[in-house]
Short mmCIF file of C-alpha atoms in Angstrom, two decimals:
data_model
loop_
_atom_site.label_atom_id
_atom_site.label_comp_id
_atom_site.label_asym_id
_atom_site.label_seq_id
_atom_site.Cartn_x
_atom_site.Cartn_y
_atom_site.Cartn_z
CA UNK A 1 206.56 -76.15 52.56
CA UNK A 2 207.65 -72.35 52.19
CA UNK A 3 206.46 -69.62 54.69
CA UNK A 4 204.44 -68.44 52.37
CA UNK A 5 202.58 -72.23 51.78
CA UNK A 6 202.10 -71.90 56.10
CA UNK A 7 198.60 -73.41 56.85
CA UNK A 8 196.90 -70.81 58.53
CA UNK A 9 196.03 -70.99 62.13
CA UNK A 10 194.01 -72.97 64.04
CA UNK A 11 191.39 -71.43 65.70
CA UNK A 12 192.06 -71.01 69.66
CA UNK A 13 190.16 -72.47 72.59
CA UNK A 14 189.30 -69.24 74.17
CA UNK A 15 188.86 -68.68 78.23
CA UNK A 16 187.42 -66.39 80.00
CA UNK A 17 190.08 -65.50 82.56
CA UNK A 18 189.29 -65.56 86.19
CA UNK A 19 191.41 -65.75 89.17
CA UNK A 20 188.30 -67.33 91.78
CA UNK A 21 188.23 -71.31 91.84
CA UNK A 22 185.49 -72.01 89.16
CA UNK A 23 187.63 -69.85 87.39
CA UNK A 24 191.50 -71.69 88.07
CA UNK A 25 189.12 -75.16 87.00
CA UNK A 26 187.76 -74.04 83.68
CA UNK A 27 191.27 -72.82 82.77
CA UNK A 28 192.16 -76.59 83.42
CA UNK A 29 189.54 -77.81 81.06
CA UNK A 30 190.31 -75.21 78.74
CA UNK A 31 193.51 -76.23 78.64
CA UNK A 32 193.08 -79.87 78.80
CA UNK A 33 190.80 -79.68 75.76
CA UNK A 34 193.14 -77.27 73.61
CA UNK A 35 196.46 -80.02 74.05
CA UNK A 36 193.93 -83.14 73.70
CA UNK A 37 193.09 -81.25 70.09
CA UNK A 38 196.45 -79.36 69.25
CA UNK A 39 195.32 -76.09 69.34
CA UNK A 40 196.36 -72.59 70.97
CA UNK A 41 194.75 -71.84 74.24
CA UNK A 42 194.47 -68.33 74.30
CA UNK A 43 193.39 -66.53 78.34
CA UNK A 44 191.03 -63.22 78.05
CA UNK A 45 192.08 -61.55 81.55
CA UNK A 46 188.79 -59.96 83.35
CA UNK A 47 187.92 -56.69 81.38
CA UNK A 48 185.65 -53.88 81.85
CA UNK A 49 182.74 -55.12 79.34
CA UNK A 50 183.61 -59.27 79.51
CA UNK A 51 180.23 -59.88 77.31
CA UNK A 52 181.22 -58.02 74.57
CA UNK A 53 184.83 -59.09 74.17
CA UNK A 54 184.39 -62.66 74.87
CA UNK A 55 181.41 -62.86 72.01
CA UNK A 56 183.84 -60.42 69.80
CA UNK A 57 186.12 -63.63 70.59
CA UNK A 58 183.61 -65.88 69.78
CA UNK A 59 183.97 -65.11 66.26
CA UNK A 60 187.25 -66.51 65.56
CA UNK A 61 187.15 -69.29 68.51
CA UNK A 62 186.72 -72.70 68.23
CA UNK A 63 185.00 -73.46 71.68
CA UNK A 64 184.61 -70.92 74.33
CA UNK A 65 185.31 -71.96 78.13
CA UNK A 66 183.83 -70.08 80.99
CA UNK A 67 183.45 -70.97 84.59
CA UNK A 68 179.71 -70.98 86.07
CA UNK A 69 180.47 -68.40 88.84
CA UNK A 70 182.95 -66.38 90.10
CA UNK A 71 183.15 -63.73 91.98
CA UNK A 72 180.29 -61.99 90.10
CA UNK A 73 177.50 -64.32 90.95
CA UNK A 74 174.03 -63.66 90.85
CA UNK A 75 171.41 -65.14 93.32
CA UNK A 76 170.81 -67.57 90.54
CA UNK A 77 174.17 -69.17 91.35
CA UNK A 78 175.30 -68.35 87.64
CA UNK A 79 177.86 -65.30 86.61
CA UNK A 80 176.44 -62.73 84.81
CA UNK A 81 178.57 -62.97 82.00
CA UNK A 82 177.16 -66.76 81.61
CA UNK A 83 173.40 -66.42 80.07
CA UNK A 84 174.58 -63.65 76.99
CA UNK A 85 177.40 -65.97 76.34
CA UNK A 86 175.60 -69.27 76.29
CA UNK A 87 172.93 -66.78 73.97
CA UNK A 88 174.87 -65.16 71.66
CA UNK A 89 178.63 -66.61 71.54
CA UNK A 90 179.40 -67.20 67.56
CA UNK A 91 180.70 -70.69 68.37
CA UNK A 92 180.48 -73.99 71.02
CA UNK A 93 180.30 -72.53 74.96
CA UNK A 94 181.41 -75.02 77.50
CA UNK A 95 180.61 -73.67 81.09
CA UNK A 96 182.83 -75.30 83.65
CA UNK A 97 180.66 -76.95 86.92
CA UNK A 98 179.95 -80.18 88.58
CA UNK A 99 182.02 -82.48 90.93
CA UNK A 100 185.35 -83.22 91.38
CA UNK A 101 184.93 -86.59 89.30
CA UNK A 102 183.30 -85.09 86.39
CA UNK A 103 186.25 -82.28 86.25
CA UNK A 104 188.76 -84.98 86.19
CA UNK A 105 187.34 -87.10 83.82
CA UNK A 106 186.49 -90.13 86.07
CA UNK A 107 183.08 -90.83 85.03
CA UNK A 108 184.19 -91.90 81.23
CA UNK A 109 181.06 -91.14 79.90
CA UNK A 110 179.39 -88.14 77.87
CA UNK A 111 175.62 -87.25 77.35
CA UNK A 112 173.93 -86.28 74.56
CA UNK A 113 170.48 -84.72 75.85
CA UNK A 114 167.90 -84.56 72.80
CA UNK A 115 164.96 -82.97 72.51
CA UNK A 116 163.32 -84.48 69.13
CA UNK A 117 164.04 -81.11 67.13
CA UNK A 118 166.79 -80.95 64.22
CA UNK A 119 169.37 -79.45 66.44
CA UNK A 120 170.04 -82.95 67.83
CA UNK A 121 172.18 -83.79 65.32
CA UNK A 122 174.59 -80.90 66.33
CA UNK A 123 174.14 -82.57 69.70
CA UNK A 124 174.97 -86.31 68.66
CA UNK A 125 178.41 -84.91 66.58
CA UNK A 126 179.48 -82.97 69.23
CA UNK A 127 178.93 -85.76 71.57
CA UNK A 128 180.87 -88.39 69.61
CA UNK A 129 183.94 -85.81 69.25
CA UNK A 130 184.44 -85.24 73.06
CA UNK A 131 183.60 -88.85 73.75
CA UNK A 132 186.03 -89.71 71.28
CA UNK A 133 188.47 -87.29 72.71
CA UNK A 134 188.09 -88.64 76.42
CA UNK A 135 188.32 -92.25 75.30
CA UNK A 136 184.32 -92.29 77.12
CA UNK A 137 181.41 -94.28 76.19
CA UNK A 138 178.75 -92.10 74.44
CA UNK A 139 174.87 -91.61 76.22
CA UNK A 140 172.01 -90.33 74.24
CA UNK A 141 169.17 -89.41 77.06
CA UNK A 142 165.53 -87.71 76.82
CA UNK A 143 163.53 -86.60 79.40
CA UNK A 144 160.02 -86.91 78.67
CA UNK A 145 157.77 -86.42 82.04
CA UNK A 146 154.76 -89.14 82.37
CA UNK A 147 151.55 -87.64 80.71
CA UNK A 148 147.90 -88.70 81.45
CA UNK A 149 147.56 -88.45 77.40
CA UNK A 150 150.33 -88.32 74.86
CA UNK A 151 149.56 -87.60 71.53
CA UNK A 152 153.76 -88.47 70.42
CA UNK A 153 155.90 -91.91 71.42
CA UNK A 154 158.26 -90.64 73.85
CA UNK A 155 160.54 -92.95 72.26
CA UNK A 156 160.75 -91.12 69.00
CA UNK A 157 163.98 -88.30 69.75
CA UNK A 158 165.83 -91.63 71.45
CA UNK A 159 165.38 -93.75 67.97
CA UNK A 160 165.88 -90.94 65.80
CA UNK A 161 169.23 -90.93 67.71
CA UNK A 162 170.01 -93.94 67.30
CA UNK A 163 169.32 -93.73 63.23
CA UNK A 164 171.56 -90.57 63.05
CA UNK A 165 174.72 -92.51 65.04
CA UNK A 166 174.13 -95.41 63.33
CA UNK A 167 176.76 -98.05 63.83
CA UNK A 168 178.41 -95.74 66.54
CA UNK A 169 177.86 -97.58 69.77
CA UNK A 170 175.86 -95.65 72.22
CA UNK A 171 173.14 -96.14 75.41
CA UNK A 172 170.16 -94.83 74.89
CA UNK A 173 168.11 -93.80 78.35
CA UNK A 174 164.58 -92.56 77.88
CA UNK A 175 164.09 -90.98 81.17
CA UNK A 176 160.06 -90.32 82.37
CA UNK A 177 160.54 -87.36 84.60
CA UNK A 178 161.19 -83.28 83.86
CA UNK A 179 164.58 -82.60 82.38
CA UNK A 180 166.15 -81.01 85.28
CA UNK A 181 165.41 -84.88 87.61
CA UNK A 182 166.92 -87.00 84.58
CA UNK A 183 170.29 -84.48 84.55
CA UNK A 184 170.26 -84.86 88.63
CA UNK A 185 170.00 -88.41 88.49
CA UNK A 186 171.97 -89.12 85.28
CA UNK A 187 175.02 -86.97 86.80
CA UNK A 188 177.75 -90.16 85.87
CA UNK A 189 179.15 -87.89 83.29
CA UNK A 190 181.75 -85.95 82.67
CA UNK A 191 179.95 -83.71 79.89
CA UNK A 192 176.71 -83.19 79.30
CA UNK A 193 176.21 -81.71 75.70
CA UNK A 194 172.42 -79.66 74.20
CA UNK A 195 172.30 -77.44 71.79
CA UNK A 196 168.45 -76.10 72.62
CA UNK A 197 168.04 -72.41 73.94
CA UNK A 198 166.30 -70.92 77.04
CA UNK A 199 164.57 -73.19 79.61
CA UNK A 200 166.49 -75.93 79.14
CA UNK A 201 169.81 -75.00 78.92
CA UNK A 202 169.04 -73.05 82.14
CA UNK A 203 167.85 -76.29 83.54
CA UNK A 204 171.26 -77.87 82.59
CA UNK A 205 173.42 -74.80 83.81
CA UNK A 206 171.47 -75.09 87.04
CA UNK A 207 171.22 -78.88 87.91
CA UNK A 208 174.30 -80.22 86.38
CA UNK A 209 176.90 -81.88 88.33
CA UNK A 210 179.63 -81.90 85.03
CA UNK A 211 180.47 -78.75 82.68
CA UNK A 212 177.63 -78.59 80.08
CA UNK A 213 178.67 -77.77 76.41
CA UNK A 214 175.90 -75.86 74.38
CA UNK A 215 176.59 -76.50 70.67
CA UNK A 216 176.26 -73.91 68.44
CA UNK A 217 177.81 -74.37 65.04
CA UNK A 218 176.92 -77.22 62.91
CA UNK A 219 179.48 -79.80 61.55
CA UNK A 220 181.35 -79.67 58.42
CA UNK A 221 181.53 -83.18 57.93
CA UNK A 222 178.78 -86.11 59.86
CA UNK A 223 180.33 -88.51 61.59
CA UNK A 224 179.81 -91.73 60.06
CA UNK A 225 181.99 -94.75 61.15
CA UNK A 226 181.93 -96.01 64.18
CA UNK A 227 184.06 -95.56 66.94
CA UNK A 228 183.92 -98.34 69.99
CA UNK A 229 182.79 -101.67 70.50
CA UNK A 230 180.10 -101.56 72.71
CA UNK A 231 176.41 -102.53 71.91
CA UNK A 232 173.74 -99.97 72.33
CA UNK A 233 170.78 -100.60 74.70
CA UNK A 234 167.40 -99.13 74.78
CA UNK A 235 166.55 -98.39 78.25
CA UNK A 236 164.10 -96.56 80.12
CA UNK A 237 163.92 -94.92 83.74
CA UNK A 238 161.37 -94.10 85.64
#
């Protein structure tokens, strides 16, 4: 190949620099995540308007890595730079929480939280690649809080799952409580993935106990074949 025949670059897994400890630990997973897929790693230090380079970043990144607090947290226990990036970043935001295990990986599992709309398909592909990535078994869950009268099956965004993955074995936990009790009590993960706006993702960014990804570009290619060995199982939690 000539230098003019280069492939062009890769785009970058792109942190948001900060010197505080949320800050040191979503460098780690930054950087984990950019040598586990080969490509650069690139560190914005702290600037005067972080929003608006970091989205201006956005643009050209292939995920986007910030921590959950540093030192500019608000009494929400979020950074302020977290809720415009999560909104308006032009590609996949991971913000870095959650317990020592889920930062190191020890849980081997990822969690796909659907909802029922389209966007769970974004969801389910970006769960299978990090899944894939960690070697971790793959968890579709839905929170669907106990009704006195339903007029859907709560079962219907868990089996639509399960149609979309196919023969890509998964467990699937229909959980009958609000969203933010099945993410506390389903916290045996080391990512939780949703690609829904507002109130939930808040809800995730709040209650997690593992860095949440919010997906926000749509695959090239579906995933099709399957990837482990394990059979899925339909189970619900009350």
């Amino acid at each position: 190949m000539t230098e003019q025949q280069a492939l062009p670059a890769l785009p970058p897994v792109v942190v948001a620099g900060d010197p505080s400890p949320w800050g040191e630990a979503a460098l780690r997973w930054a950087a984990d995540l950019a040598d586990a897929t080969g490509v650069p790693l690139e560190v914005h230090p702290p600037t005067a308007d972080p929003v608006h380079d970091l989205l201006v970043a956005s643009t050209r990144a292939q995920v986007l890595v910030t921590a959950y607090r540093g030192g500019d947290a608000t009494a929400f226990g979020l950074g302020r730079v977290v809720p415009p990036l999560v909104e308006h970043a032009a590609c996949d935001v991971v913000v870095v929480r959650g317990t020592a295990s889920a930062l190191r990986h020890r849980h081997h599992r990822v969690t796909a939280l659907v909802t029922g709309n389209p966007s769970d398909e974004l969801v389910l592909a970006r769960a299978v690649e990090h899944a894939d990535r960690l070697g971790a078994a793959l968890r579709v869950l839905h929170a669907a809080p106990p009704l006195p009268l339903r007029a859907d099956d709560p079962w219907w965004p868990v089996e639509r799952a399960g149609r979309v993955l196919r023969a890509t074995p998964h467990t699937s936990v229909l959980a009958r409580m609000h969203p933010h009790e099945a993410i506390a009590r389903h916290a045996d993960t080391d990512l939780l993935v949703l690609a829904e706006r507002g109130q939930l993702v808040r809800t995730a960014l709040l209650h997690a106990r593992c860095p949440v990804l919010v997906a926000h570009r749509w695959p090239t290619e579906p995933r099709r074949e399957p990837v482990r060995t394990v059979e899925a199982a339909r189970t619900p939690v009350r």
